[in-house]
GROMACS .gro file of C-alpha atoms in nm:
model
  261
    1MET     CA    1   0.085   1.242  -1.476
    2LEU     CA    2  -0.236   1.397  -1.594
    3PHE     CA    3  -0.099   1.454  -1.941
    4GLU     CA    4   0.048   1.114  -2.005
    5SER     CA    5  -0.075   0.990  -2.341
    6LEU     CA    6  -0.334   0.729  -2.264
    7HIS     CA    7  -0.375   0.622  -2.621
    8GLN     CA    8  -0.433   0.253  -2.661
    9SER     CA    9  -0.289   0.010  -2.915
   10ILE     CA   10  -0.632  -0.028  -3.075
   11ASN     CA   11  -0.627   0.198  -3.380
   12THR     CA   12  -0.992   0.224  -3.475
   13SER     CA   13  -1.332   0.182  -3.321
   14ASN     CA   14  -1.395  -0.101  -3.566
   15SER     CA   15  -1.111  -0.305  -3.424
   16LEU     CA   16  -1.245  -0.242  -3.074
   17GLN     CA   17  -1.589  -0.358  -3.178
   18ARG     CA   18  -1.440  -0.673  -3.328
   19SER     CA   19  -1.258  -0.748  -3.004
   20MET     CA   20  -1.587  -0.715  -2.816
   21CYS     CA   21  -1.791  -0.928  -3.054
   22PRO     CA   22  -2.017  -1.158  -2.848
   23CYS     CA   23  -1.968  -1.529  -2.894
   24LYS     CA   24  -2.218  -1.811  -2.852
   25ILE     CA   25  -2.094  -2.120  -2.673
   26SER     CA   26  -2.303  -2.436  -2.702
   27THR     CA   27  -2.238  -2.751  -2.505
   28SER     CA   28  -2.442  -3.068  -2.513
   29ALA     CA   29  -2.443  -3.369  -2.285
   30SER     CA   30  -2.686  -3.532  -2.522
   31SER     CA   31  -2.850  -3.443  -2.850
   32SER     CA   32  -3.152  -3.304  -2.663
   33PHE     CA   33  -2.969  -3.086  -2.407
   34ILE     CA   34  -2.800  -2.766  -2.523
   35ILE     CA   35  -2.681  -2.478  -2.304
   36GLU     CA   36  -2.619  -2.150  -2.483
   37ALA     CA   37  -2.469  -1.838  -2.326
   38ILE     CA   38  -2.375  -1.499  -2.461
   39ILE     CA   39  -2.024  -1.411  -2.345
   40PHE     CA   40  -1.766  -1.141  -2.401
   41PRO     CA   41  -1.395  -1.225  -2.427
   42LYS     CA   42  -1.227  -0.922  -2.268
   43VAL     CA   43  -0.867  -0.823  -2.223
   44THR     CA   44  -0.807  -0.745  -1.856
   45ASP     CA   45  -0.583  -0.488  -1.690
   46LYS     CA   46  -0.333  -0.765  -1.617
   47ARG     CA   47  -0.109  -0.838  -1.914
   48GLY     CA   48  -0.168  -1.169  -2.090
   49ILE     CA   49  -0.495  -1.247  -1.911
   50PHE     CA   50  -0.839  -1.272  -2.069
   51HIS     CA   51  -1.169  -1.265  -1.884
   52ILE     CA   52  -1.483  -1.441  -2.002
   53GLY     CA   53  -1.801  -1.283  -1.870
   54ASN     CA   54  -2.168  -1.227  -1.937
   55SER     CA   55  -2.234  -0.929  -2.163
   56VAL     CA   56  -2.537  -0.818  -1.959
   57ASP     CA   57  -2.331  -0.817  -1.640
   58TYR     CA   58  -2.059  -0.621  -1.820
   59GLU     CA   59  -2.302  -0.348  -1.927
   60LYS     CA   60  -2.460  -0.328  -1.580
   61LYS     CA   61  -2.121  -0.271  -1.421
   62ALA     CA   62  -2.038  -0.001  -1.675
   63GLU     CA   63  -2.368   0.178  -1.604
   64LEU     CA   64  -2.322   0.150  -1.227
   65TYR     CA   65  -1.973   0.294  -1.263
   66ARG     CA   66  -2.102   0.598  -1.451
   67GLN     CA   67  -2.376   0.654  -1.194
   68LYS     CA   68  -2.145   0.607  -0.896
   69THR     CA   69  -1.867   0.840  -1.009
   70GLY     CA   70  -2.078   1.109  -1.175
   71ALA     CA   71  -1.771   1.175  -1.387
   72TYR     CA   72  -1.950   1.192  -1.722
   73ILE     CA   73  -2.233   1.407  -1.855
   74GLU     CA   74  -2.427   1.323  -2.169
   75LEU     CA   75  -2.411   1.564  -2.463
   76ASP     CA   76  -2.679   1.641  -2.719
   77SER     CA   77  -2.461   1.608  -3.028
   78ASN     CA   78  -2.122   1.503  -3.158
   79PRO     CA   79  -1.868   1.744  -2.999
   80LEU     CA   80  -1.572   1.659  -3.224
   81TRP     CA   81  -1.569   1.968  -3.445
   82SER     CA   82  -1.646   2.202  -3.159
   83VAL     CA   83  -1.337   2.073  -2.979
   84PHE     CA   84  -1.136   2.096  -3.301
   85ASP     CA   85  -1.228   2.464  -3.344
   86LYS     CA   86  -1.143   2.543  -2.981
   87VAL     CA   87  -0.800   2.384  -3.015
   88ILE     CA   88  -0.724   2.568  -3.340
   89LEU     CA   89  -0.837   2.899  -3.191
   90LEU     CA   90  -0.625   2.855  -2.877
   91LEU     CA   91  -0.309   2.748  -3.059
   92ASN     CA   92  -0.329   3.023  -3.319
   93ASP     CA   93  -0.387   3.279  -3.045
   94LEU     CA   94  -0.084   3.159  -2.848
   95ARG     CA   95   0.132   3.166  -3.160
   96SER     CA   96   0.017   3.514  -3.262
   97LYS     CA   97   0.110   3.641  -2.915
   98LYS     CA   98   0.449   3.463  -2.939
   99TYR     CA   99   0.385   3.240  -2.638
  100ILE     CA  100   0.478   2.935  -2.846
  101LEU     CA  101   0.719   2.888  -3.137
  102SER     CA  102   0.633   2.766  -3.486
  103TRP     CA  103   0.776   2.418  -3.427
  104GLN     CA  104   0.581   2.389  -3.102
  105LEU     CA  105   0.265   2.493  -3.283
  106GLY     CA  106   0.332   2.223  -3.542
  107LYS     CA  107   0.365   1.957  -3.273
  108MET     CA  108   0.028   2.043  -3.122
  109MET     CA  109  -0.182   2.143  -3.423
  110PRO     CA  110  -0.446   1.882  -3.518
  111LYS     CA  111  -0.520   1.788  -3.879
  112ARG     CA  112  -0.881   1.798  -3.992
  113GLU     CA  113  -0.845   1.493  -4.214
  114THR     CA  114  -0.714   1.268  -3.935
  115VAL     CA  115  -0.904   1.367  -3.620
  116GLN     CA  116  -1.155   1.124  -3.474
  117LEU     CA  117  -1.378   1.131  -3.170
  118ALA     CA  118  -1.250   0.933  -2.873
  119TYR     CA  119  -1.444   0.634  -2.746
  120LEU     CA  120  -1.490   0.484  -2.401
  121TYR     CA  121  -1.470   0.118  -2.311
  122PHE     CA  122  -1.429  -0.079  -1.991
  123ILE     CA  123  -1.190  -0.361  -1.905
  124PRO     CA  124  -1.253  -0.603  -1.615
  125LYS     CA  125  -1.028  -0.632  -1.312
  126PRO     CA  126  -1.060  -1.001  -1.222
  127HIS     CA  127  -0.803  -0.976  -0.942
  128LYS     CA  128  -1.043  -0.750  -0.750
  129ALA     CA  129  -1.345  -0.871  -0.556
  130GLY     CA  130  -1.656  -0.867  -0.772
  131THR     CA  131  -1.452  -0.812  -1.091
  132PRO     CA  132  -1.507  -0.436  -1.120
  133SER     CA  133  -1.448  -0.252  -1.447
  134ARG     CA  134  -1.187   0.008  -1.532
  135PRO     CA  135  -1.275   0.284  -1.781
  136ILE     CA  136  -1.041   0.352  -2.072
  137VAL     CA  137  -1.083   0.650  -2.303
  138SER     CA  138  -0.909   0.580  -2.632
  139SER     CA  139  -0.823   0.921  -2.775
  140MET     CA  140  -0.545   0.850  -3.022
  141SER     CA  141  -0.683   1.089  -3.284
  142MET     CA  142  -0.859   1.356  -3.079
  143PRO     CA  143  -0.790   1.724  -3.161
  144THR     CA  144  -0.627   1.757  -2.817
  145THR     CA  145  -0.392   1.461  -2.863
  146GLY     CA  146  -0.103   1.670  -2.998
  147ILE     CA  147  -0.121   1.904  -2.699
  148SER     CA  148  -0.137   1.609  -2.460
  149LYS     CA  149   0.173   1.447  -2.609
  150PHE     CA  150   0.360   1.777  -2.618
  151LEU     CA  151   0.285   1.848  -2.251
  152ASP     CA  152   0.385   1.497  -2.153
  153LYS     CA  153   0.730   1.539  -2.311
  154LEU     CA  154   0.757   1.886  -2.159
  155ILE     CA  155   0.662   1.803  -1.800
  156ARG     CA  156   0.752   1.437  -1.748
  157PRO     CA  157   1.133   1.492  -1.733
  158ILE     CA  158   1.081   1.759  -1.467
  159PHE     CA  159   0.854   1.534  -1.264
  160ASP     CA  160   1.098   1.243  -1.291
  161LYS     CA  161   1.387   1.464  -1.186
  162HIS     CA  162   1.226   1.599  -0.870
  163ALA     CA  163   0.990   1.319  -0.767
  164ARG     CA  164   1.185   1.007  -0.864
  165SER     CA  165   1.313   0.942  -0.512
  166THR     CA  166   0.957   0.919  -0.379
  167THR     CA  167   0.802   0.744  -0.678
  168ILE     CA  168   0.779   0.367  -0.724
  169ILE     CA  169   0.728   0.285  -1.091
  170ASP     CA  170   0.650  -0.087  -1.082
  171ARG     CA  171   0.707  -0.409  -0.888
  172VAL     CA  172   1.067  -0.445  -1.006
  173ASP     CA  173   1.140  -0.091  -0.891
  174LEU     CA  174   0.980  -0.174  -0.555
  175ILE     CA  175   1.213  -0.472  -0.510
  176HIS     CA  176   1.516  -0.256  -0.584
  177ARG     CA  177   1.394   0.007  -0.337
  178LEU     CA  178   1.347  -0.257  -0.067
  179GLU     CA  179   1.696  -0.392  -0.133
  180ALA     CA  180   1.841  -0.043  -0.092
  181TYR     CA  181   1.623   0.010   0.214
  182THR     CA  182   1.769  -0.306   0.369
  183THR     CA  183   2.128  -0.225   0.269
  184ASN     CA  184   2.101   0.118   0.431
  185GLY     CA  185   1.987  -0.040   0.756
  186TYR     CA  186   1.635   0.099   0.757
  187LEU     CA  187   1.459  -0.240   0.773
  188LYS     CA  188   1.402  -0.309   1.143
  189PRO     CA  189   1.208  -0.581   1.330
  190LYS     CA  190   0.941  -0.320   1.404
  191THR     CA  191   0.915  -0.199   1.044
  192TYR     CA  192   0.564  -0.234   0.903
  193LEU     CA  193   0.499  -0.274   0.532
  194CYS     CA  194   0.151  -0.198   0.408
  195THR     CA  195  -0.034  -0.158   0.081
  196PHE     CA  196  -0.345   0.038  -0.007
  197GLY     CA  197  -0.557   0.103  -0.310
  198ILE     CA  198  -0.744   0.412  -0.427
  199THR     CA  199  -1.079   0.337  -0.582
  200ASP     CA  200  -1.166   0.521  -0.905
  201LEU     CA  201  -0.862   0.749  -0.881
  202TYR     CA  202  -0.878   0.893  -1.232
  203THR     CA  203  -1.247   0.980  -1.206
  204MET     CA  204  -1.229   1.148  -0.867
  205LEU     CA  205  -0.954   1.408  -0.916
  206PRO     CA  206  -1.095   1.763  -0.939
  207GLN     CA  207  -0.984   1.911  -1.269
  208GLU     CA  208  -0.908   2.271  -1.172
  209GLU     CA  209  -0.742   2.172  -0.845
  210SER     CA  210  -0.524   1.920  -1.026
  211LEU     CA  211  -0.391   2.194  -1.251
  212ASP     CA  212  -0.335   2.419  -0.950
  213ILE     CA  213  -0.121   2.144  -0.796
  214LEU     CA  214   0.077   2.114  -1.120
  215ILE     CA  215   0.155   2.486  -1.115
  216GLU     CA  216   0.247   2.472  -0.746
  217PHE     CA  217   0.484   2.185  -0.821
  218LEU     CA  218   0.657   2.379  -1.100
  219LEU     CA  219   0.686   2.694  -0.889
  220GLN     CA  220   0.821   2.496  -0.595
  221TYR     CA  221   1.122   2.396  -0.804
  222GLY     CA  222   1.172   2.738  -0.957
  223TYR     CA  223   1.012   2.694  -1.299
  224GLN     CA  224   0.854   3.009  -1.439
  225LYS     CA  225   0.893   2.888  -1.798
  226ILE     CA  226   0.958   2.554  -1.966
  227GLN     CA  227   1.119   2.572  -2.310
  228ASN     CA  228   1.034   2.944  -2.297
  229ILE     CA  229   0.663   2.872  -2.247
  230PRO     CA  230   0.527   3.052  -1.936
  231ILE     CA  231   0.367   2.816  -1.688
  232ASP     CA  232   0.035   3.001  -1.704
  233ILE     CA  233   0.027   2.917  -2.076
  234ILE     CA  234   0.111   2.556  -1.991
  235ARG     CA  235  -0.191   2.561  -1.762
  236LYS     CA  236  -0.411   2.687  -2.045
  237LEU     CA  237  -0.291   2.409  -2.272
  238ALA     CA  238  -0.346   2.150  -2.000
  239LEU     CA  239  -0.691   2.289  -1.927
  240ILE     CA  240  -0.820   2.234  -2.279
  241VAL     CA  241  -0.693   1.875  -2.274
  242ILE     CA  242  -0.879   1.801  -1.953
  243LYS     CA  243  -1.194   2.004  -2.016
  244GLU     CA  244  -1.241   1.877  -2.372
  245ASN     CA  245  -1.218   1.510  -2.282
  246VAL     CA  246  -1.522   1.404  -2.486
  247PHE     CA  247  -1.606   1.064  -2.631
  248VAL     CA  248  -1.871   0.829  -2.763
  249TYR     CA  249  -2.004   0.528  -2.576
  250GLU     CA  250  -2.291   0.305  -2.689
  251LYS     CA  251  -2.390   0.557  -2.960
  252LYS     CA  252  -2.414   0.842  -2.707
  253PHE     CA  253  -2.180   1.137  -2.658
  254TYR     CA  254  -2.026   1.230  -2.322
  255ARG     CA  255  -1.791   1.478  -2.156
  256GLN     CA  256  -1.577   1.390  -1.856
  257VAL     CA  257  -1.627   1.654  -1.587
  258ILE     CA  258  -1.434   1.494  -1.301
  259GLY     CA  259  -1.086   1.352  -1.337
  260GLY     CA  260  -0.860   1.332  -1.638
  261ALA     CA  261  -0.864   0.982  -1.785
   0.00000   0.00000   0.00000
């Protein structure tokens, strides 16, 4: 889901920086021979696994990723308060026109004293050839976070209801599906099982088209409103979440223009 909250367990940029603090490892076969390397201990995208790698190689892969995907554009200044103002303006406008209720407004309204700019970091994928990096935007305190969480709770139950039969959640779910597949007599000697991967999925999805697909999905199952919110208003709320995906990386500001995570 595009609007799933992608907020990480790291609460502040300081804690992230501490987790990325370079370490010096010295080994000596004799008192006159010392090897010293700068390394980064990194959490990987596989639970419970750490990857030790060269910091220079890490930064090169991050830069190559940005160049390859073209998903991010650099901004001239900190965009936090511009995004904050846009969110406030949109929500107040929707409330004044009675498209959303007071309690819904409260769920989505950001607080000036708690908002923070998101930040980007990369985690290695050691199970893939060449150990590529995966981008993570930590946006726990962005002005759009309340809208993102609200939309997730609004849309996810609908998606689960209508797409559950064709959705595999994880490996355990896959095993259960295969067991049912076998029990129902669908597993034949000529049955082929295959796997495939999509490279850079979350930075290749067109933003406007993704929202069009969301609306088509809702209309297909007869939803004109969800909790009395018209689906065109849901699209507006989703649009600001996707379009205002801004963050800091290496002391520079960026906006994501392709994809949603």
